[in-house]
Coordinates of C-alpha atoms in Angstrom, one line a residue:
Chain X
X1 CA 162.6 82.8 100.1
X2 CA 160.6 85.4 98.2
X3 CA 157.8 84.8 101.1
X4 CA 160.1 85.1 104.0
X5 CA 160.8 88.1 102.8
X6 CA 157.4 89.7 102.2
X7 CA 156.3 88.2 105.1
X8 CA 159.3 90.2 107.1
X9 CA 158.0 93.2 105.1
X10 CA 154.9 93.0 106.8
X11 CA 156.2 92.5 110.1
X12 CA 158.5 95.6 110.1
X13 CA 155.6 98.2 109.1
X14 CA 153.5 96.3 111.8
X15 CA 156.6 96.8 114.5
X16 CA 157.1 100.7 113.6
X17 CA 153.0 101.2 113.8
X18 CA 153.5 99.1 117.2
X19 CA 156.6 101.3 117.9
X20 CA 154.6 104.8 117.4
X21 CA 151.8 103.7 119.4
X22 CA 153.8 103.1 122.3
X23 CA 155.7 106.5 121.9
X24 CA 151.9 108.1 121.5
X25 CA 151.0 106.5 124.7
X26 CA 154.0 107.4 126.8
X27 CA 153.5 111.0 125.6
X28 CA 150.1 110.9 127.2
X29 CA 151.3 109.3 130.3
X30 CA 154.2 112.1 130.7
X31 CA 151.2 114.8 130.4
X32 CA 148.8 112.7 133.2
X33 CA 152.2 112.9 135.4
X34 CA 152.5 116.7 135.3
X35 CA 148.4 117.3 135.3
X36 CA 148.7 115.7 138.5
X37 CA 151.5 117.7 140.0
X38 CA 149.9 121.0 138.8
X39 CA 146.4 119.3 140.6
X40 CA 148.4 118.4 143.7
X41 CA 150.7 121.9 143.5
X42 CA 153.4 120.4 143.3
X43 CA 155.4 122.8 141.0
X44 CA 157.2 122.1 137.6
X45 CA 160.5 123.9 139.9
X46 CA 160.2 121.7 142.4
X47 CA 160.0 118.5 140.2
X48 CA 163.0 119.8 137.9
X49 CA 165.3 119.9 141.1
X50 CA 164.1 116.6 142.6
X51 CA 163.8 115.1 138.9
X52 CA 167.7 116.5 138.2
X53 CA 168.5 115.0 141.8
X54 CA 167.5 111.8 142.0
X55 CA 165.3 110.6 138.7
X56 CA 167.9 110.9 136.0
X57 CA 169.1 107.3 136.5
X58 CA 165.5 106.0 136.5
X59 CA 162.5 106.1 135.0
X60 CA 159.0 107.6 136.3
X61 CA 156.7 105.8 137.6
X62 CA 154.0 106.3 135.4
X63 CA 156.4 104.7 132.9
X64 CA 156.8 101.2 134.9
X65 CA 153.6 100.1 133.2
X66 CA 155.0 100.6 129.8
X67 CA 158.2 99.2 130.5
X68 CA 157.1 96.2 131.7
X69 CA 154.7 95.3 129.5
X70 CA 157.5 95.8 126.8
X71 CA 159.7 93.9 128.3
X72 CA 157.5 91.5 129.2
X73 CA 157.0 91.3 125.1
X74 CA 160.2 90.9 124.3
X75 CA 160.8 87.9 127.1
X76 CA 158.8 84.9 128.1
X77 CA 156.2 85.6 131.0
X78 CA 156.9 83.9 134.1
X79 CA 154.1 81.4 133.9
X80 CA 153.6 78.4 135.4
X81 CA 152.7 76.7 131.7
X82 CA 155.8 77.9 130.4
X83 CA 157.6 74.5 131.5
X84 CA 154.7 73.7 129.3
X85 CA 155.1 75.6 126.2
X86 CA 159.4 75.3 126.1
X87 CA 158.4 71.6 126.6
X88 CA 155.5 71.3 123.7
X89 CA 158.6 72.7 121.8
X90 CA 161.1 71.1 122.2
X91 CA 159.8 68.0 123.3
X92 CA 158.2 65.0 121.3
X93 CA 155.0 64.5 120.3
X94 CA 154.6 61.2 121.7
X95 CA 154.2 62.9 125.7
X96 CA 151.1 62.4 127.3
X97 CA 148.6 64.4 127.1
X98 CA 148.2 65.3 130.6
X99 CA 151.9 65.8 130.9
X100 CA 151.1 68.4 128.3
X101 CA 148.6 70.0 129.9
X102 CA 149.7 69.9 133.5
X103 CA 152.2 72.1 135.3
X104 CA 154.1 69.2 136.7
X105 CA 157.1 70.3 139.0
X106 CA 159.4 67.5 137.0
X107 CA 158.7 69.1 133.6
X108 CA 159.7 72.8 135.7
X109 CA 163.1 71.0 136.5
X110 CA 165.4 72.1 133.8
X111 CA 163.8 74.8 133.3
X112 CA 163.8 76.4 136.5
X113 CA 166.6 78.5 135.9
X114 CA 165.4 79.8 133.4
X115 CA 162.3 80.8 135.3
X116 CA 164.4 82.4 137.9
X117 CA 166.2 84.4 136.1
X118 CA 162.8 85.8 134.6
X119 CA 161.6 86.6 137.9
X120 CA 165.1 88.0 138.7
X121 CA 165.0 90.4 135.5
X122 CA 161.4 91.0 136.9
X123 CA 162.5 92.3 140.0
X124 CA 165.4 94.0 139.1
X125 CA 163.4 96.2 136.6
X126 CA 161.1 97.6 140.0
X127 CA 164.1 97.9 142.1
X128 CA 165.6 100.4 139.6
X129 CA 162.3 102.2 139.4
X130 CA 161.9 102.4 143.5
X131 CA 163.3 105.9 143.5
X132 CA 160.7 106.9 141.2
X133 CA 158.9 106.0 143.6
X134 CA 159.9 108.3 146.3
X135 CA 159.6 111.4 144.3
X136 CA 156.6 110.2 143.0
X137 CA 155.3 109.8 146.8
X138 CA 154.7 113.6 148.4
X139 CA 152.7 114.8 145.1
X140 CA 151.2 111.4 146.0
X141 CA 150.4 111.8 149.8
X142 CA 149.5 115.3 149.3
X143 CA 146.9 114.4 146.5
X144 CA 145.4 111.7 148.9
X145 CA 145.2 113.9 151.9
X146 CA 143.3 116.5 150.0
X147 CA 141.1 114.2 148.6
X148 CA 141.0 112.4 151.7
X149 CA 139.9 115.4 153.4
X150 CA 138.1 116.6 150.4
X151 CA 135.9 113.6 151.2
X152 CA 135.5 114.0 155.1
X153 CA 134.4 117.7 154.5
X154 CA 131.2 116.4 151.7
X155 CA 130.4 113.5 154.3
X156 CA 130.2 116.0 157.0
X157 CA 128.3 118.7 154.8
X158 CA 125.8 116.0 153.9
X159 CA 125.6 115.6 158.2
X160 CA 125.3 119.0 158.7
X161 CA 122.0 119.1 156.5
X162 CA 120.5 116.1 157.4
X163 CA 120.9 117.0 161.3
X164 CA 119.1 120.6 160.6
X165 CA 116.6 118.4 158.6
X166 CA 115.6 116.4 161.4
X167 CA 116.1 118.8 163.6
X168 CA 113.6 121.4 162.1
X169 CA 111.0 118.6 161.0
X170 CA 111.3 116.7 165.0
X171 CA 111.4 117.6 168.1
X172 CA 114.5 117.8 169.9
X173 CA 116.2 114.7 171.2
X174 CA 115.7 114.0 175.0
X175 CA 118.1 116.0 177.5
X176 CA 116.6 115.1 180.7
X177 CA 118.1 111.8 181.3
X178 CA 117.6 109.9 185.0
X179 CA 120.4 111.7 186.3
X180 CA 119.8 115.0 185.2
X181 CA 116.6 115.1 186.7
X182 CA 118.2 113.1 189.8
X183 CA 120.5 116.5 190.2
X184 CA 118.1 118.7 189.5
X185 CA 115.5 117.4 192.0
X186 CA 118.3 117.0 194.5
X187 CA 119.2 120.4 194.3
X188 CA 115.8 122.0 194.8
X189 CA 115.5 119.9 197.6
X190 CA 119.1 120.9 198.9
X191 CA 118.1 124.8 199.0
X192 CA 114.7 124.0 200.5
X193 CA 116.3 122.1 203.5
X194 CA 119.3 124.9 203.3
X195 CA 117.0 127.8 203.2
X196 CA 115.3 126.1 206.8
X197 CA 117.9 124.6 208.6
X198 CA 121.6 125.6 207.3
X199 CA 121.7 129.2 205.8
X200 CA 122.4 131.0 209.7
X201 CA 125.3 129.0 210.2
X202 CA 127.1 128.7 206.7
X203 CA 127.2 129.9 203.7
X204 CA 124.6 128.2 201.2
X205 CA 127.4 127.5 198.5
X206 CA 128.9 125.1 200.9
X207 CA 126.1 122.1 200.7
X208 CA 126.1 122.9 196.8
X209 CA 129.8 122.4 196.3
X210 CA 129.4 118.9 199.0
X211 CA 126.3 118.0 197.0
X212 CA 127.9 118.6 193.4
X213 CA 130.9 116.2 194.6
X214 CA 128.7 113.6 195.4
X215 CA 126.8 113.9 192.0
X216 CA 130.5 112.7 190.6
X217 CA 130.6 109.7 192.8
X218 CA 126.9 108.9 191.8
X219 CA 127.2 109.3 188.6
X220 CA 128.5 106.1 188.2
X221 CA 125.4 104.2 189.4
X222 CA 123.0 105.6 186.8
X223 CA 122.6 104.0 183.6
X224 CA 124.6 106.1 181.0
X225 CA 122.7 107.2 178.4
X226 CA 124.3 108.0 174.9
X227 CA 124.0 110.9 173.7
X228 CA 124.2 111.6 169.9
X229 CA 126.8 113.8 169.6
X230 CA 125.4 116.6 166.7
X231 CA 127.4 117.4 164.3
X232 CA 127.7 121.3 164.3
X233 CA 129.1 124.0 162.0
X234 CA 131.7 124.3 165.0
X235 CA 132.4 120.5 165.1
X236 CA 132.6 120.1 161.6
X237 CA 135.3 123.2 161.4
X238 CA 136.9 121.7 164.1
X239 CA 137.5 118.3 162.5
X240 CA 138.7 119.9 159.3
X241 CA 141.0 122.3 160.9
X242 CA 143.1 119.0 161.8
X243 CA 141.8 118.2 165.5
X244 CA 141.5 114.9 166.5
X245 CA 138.0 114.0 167.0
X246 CA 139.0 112.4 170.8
X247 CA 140.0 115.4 171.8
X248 CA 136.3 117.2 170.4
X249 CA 134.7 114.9 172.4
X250 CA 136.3 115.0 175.4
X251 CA 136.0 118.9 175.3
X252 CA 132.4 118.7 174.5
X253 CA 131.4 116.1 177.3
X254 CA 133.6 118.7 179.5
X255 CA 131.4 121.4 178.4
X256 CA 128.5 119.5 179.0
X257 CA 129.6 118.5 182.9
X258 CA 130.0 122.2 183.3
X259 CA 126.6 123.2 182.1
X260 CA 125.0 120.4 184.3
X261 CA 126.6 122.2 187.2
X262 CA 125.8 125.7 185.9
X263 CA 122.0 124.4 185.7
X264 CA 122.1 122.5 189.3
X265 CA 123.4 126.1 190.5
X266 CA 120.6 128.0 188.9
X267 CA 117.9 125.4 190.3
X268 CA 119.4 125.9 193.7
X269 CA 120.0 129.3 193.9
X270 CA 116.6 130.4 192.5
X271 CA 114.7 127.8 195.0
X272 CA 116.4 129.2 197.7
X273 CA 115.5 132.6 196.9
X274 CA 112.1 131.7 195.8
X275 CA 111.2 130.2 199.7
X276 CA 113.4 132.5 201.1
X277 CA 111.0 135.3 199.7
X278 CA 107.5 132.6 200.5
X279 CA 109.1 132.5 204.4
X280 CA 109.4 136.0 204.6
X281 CA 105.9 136.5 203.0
X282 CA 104.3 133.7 205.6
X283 CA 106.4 135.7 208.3
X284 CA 107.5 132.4 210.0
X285 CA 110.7 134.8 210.4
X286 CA 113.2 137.6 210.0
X287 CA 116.7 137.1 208.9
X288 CA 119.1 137.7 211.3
X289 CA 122.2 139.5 210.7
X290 CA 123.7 141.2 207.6
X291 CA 121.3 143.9 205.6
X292 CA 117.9 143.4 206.4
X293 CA 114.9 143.9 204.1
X294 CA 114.7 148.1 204.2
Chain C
X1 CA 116.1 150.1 198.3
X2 CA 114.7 146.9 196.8
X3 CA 111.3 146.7 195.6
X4 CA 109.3 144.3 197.4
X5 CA 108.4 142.1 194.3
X6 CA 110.7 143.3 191.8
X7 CA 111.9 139.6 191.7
X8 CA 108.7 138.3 190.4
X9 CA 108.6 141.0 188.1
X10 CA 111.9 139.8 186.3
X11 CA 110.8 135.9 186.7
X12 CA 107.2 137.3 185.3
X13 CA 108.9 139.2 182.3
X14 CA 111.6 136.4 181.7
X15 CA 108.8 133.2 181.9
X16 CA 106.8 135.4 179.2
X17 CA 110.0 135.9 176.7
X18 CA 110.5 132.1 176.8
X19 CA 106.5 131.4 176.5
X20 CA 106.5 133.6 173.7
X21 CA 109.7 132.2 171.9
X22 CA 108.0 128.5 172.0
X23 CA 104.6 129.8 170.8
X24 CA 106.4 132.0 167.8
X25 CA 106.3 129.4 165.3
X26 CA 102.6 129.4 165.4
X27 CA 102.0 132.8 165.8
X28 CA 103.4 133.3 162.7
X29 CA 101.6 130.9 160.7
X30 CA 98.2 132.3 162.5
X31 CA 99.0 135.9 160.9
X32 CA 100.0 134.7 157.6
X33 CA 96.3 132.9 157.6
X34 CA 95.3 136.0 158.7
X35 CA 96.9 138.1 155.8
X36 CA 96.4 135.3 153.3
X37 CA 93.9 136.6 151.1
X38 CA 92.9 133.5 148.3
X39 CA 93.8 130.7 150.5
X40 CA 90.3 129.5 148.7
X41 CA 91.7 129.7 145.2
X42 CA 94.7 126.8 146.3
X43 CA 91.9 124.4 147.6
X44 CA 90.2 124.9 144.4
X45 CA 92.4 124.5 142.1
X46 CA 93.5 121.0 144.1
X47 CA 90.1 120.1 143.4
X48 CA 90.5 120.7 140.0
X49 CA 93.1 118.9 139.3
X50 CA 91.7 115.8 141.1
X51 CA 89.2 115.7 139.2
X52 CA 90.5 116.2 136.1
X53 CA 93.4 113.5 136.7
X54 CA 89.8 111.0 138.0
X55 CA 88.6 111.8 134.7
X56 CA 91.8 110.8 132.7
X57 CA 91.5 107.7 134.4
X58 CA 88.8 107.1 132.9
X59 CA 89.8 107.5 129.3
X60 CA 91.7 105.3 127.4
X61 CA 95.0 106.4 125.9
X62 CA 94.7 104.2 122.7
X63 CA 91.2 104.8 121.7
X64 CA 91.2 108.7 122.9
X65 CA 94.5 109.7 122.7
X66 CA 93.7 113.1 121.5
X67 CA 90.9 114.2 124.4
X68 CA 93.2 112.0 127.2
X69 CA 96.6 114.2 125.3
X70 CA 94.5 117.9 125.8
X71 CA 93.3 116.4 129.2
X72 CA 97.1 115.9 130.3
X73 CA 97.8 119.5 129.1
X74 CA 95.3 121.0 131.1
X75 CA 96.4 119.0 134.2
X76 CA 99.8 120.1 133.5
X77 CA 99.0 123.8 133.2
X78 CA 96.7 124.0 136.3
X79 CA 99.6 121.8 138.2
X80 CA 102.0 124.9 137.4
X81 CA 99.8 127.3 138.3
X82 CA 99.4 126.0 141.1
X83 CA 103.2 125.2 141.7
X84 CA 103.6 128.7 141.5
X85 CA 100.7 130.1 144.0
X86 CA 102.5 127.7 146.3
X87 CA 105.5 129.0 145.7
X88 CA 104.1 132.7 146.5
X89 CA 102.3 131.4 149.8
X90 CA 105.4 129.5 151.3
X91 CA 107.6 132.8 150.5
X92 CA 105.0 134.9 152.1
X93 CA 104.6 132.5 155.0
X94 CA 108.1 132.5 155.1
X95 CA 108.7 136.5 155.5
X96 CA 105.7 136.5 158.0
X97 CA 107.9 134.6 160.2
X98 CA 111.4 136.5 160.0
X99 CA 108.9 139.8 160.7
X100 CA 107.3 138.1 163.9
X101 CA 110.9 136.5 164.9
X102 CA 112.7 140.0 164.4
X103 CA 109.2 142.3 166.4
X104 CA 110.0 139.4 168.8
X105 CA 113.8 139.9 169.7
X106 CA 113.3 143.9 169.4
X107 CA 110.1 143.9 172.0
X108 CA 112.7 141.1 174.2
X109 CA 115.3 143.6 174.1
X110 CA 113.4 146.4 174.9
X111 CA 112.2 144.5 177.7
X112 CA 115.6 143.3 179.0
X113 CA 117.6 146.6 179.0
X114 CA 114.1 148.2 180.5
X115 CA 114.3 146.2 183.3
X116 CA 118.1 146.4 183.4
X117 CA 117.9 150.2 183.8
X118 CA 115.3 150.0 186.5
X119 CA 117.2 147.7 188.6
X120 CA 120.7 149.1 188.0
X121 CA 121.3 150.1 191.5
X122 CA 118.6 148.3 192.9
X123 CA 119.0 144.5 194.0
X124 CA 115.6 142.6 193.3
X125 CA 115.8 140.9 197.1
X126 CA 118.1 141.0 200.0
X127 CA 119.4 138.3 201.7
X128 CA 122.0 138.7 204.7
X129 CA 125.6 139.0 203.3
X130 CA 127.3 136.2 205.1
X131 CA 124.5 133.8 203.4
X132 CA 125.8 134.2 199.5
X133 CA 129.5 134.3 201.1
X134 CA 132.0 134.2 199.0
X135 CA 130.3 135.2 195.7
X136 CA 128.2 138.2 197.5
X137 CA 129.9 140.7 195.2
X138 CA 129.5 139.0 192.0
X139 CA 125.5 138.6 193.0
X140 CA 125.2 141.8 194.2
X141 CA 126.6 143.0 190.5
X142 CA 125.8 146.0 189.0
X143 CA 124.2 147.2 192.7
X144 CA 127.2 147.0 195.2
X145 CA 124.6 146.4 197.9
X146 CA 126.2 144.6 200.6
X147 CA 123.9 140.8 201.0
X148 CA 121.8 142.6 197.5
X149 CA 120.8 140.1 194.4
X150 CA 121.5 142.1 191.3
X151 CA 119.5 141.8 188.4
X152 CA 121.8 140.8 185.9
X153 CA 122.3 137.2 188.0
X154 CA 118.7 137.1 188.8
X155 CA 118.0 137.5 185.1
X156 CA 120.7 134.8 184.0
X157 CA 119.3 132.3 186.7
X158 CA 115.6 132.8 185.9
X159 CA 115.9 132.5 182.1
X160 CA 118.3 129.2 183.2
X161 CA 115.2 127.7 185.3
X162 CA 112.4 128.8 182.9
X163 CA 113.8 127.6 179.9
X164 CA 114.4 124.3 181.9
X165 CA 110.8 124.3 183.6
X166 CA 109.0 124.7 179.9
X167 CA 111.4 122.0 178.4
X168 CA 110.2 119.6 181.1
X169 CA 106.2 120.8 180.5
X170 CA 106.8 120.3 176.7

């Protein structure tokens, strides 16, 4: 009797150390809660209201950890052995020893319910806790997005440097691509034949504007080359400021269609000049109509 | 009335801008040579230090560790003065070039609105009007001349051409 007693002595300080160790801990996981709410912005008003709304019923979420580890304590965990260890129990010793050490689903029998109702208790405990969840989610999303977005602004940083890197220690990458000088070429040649045959009947800008429409159709039979789209200080504000990256591609490959036209333009317009000026130098002829040369 | 070559004055001026733009990085270094004064004192003090890490090659930690110890120091000292000249020479090197890339821009500029004040009411070439239909006025621009290439579109289509034409050469 006397050791019963001292040994349930020793158990209760060991409970109330146990007790004041889970109190400490809960404390700290009460202050990680609101660190993160004051990290995400989400203010102490805001979490009050929501708090007084819904939460009163139910514990945070930081607290689900805690709880179920203490209940899971207090109760019998949910194992598959634990046919095993109510039957070592209660059970004779003369069982097999691989009926011991088996989880056989005939041992499980009888005590299946009580197994059930574990899991049962189990899933009650999150179900109440769900709503923690919600409030819990915002400060949540809005922690991830800015990290999220944290993270996509150092990855494109780390771009931006390494693209000026190569760029100032290499030359630059290739524009002149099969087509381009296709175009080009077409267009000098275009302005040459315009300049001799065309320009007293039309206008030159005609034949440009029929030529530049069957670039569109020919584009299709060159082989495509991939271009590495840089990333640029405007790219990389553009991403962050919450544009899709589809749609900053598409814009730039636009951009890039228009300054291939601007550039066939140039080409044909300064050949057409440039042997308009050689004919008049040779004096093949004079141009007829409009202002003359002084 | 329009000057009978002011074209190829404007493709002249704008093919040496661009020339000059793509020859500026060595220009720059060539001066700072130029104004380097003890570019000799660098190589000798790499020389030094070659030698002096050869000769701790040579030495054995364990059995000299003071003289291979006092041999380290020195290579050390020499290696930071050396750090530092290097230092000096890149930041000179360094302001050499913003002076030549900033002489460059002003003389372009100069250049540009120069040839932009000549050629304000004179086209560079004539063509007939009907030619450069519809766009004639927006050629023509800032001269009004009927059939008249201005020289801000002659300007805008040579630097287009040259800065292509010198891609394609390089």
């Amino acid at each position: 009797m006397e050791s019963g007693e001292s040994a349930e002595e020793k158990t209760a300080p060991a409970s109330a150390a146990q007790r004041r160790a889970e109190i400490r801990r809960r404390k700290l996981l009460m202050n990680s809660e609101d660190r993160m709410n004051r990290i995400v912005g989400f203010t102490k008003i805001e979490a009050e209201t929501k708090a007084g709304a819904s939460l009163r019923p139910t514990e945070p979420r930081f607290h689900l950890d805690l709880d179920r580890t203490e209940w899971s304590s207090s109760l019998p965990r949910p194992t598959p052995f634990l046919p095993e260890a109510s039957g070592l129990s209660s059970r004779s010793h003369s069982a097999t020893p691989e009926r011991r050490g088996s989880p056989l689903p005939d041992s499980s029998e009888p005590h299946a319910g009580s197994i059930e109702d574990d899991i049962i208790g189990v899933r009650q405990r999150p179900r109440g806790e769900r709503a923690s969840d919600d409030v819990g989610g915002p400060p949540r999303e809005g922690l991830q997005k800015y990290l999220s977005r944290f993270d996509d602004a150092m990855k494109l940083r780390g771009q931006l440097a390494n693209e000026k890197a190569t760029q100032e220690g290499e030359s630059e990458p290739e524009e002149f691509d099969p087509f381009r000088v296709f175009r080009l070429v077409g267009s000098i040649l275009l302005a040459i034949f315009v300049r001799v045959f065309v320009c007293k009947y039309l206008s030159i800008f005609a034949p440009f504007l029929t030529l530049e429409l069957a670039y569109m159709g020919l584009s299709k039979y060159f082989p495509k080359v991939e271009k590495k789209t840089q990333t640029t200080v405007l790219t990389a504000a553009l991403l962050l400021s919450g544009i899709p990256s589809e749609v900053i591609n598409r814009s730039m490959d636009t951009y890039r269609r228009m300054g291939d036209v601007f550039a066939d333009l140039c080409a044909y317009f300064f050949t057409f000049i440039i042997s308009n000026e050689i004919l008049l130098l040779i004096g093949s002829e004079t141009p007829d109509g409009g202002a003359g040369p002084q | 009335m329009a000057a009978g070559y002011a074209w190829f004055l404007v493709l002249g001026s704008v093919f040496l801008c661009n020339l000059m733009k793509t020859l500026l990085p060595s220009i720059s270094s060539f001066l700072s040579k130029l104004v380097q004064t003890d570019a000799e004192l660098e190589s000798e003090m790499r020389a030094e230090v070659q030698e002096m890490k050869k000769e701790q090659l040579s030495i054995s930690m364990m059995d000299e560790f003071a003289r291979y110890a006092r041999l380290e120091r020195k290579i050390n000292k020499m290696t930071d003065k050396l750090k530092t000249h290097v230092k000096s020479r890149t930041g000179q090197q360094a302001k050499m070039k913003w002076v030549v890339n900033i002489a460059f821009y002003i003389l372009q500029a100069a250049l540009m609105v120069s040839l932009i004040w000549k050629y304000y009411s004179d086209p560079v070439t004539v063509v007939p009007s009907r030619w450069i239909a519809p766009v004639e006025r927006l050629v023509a621009f800032p001269t009004g001349v009927a059939g008249g290439v201005g020289i801000t579109c002659w300007l805008v289509v040579c630097n287009k051409v040259v800065t292509l034409g010198l891609y394609a050469v390089s």
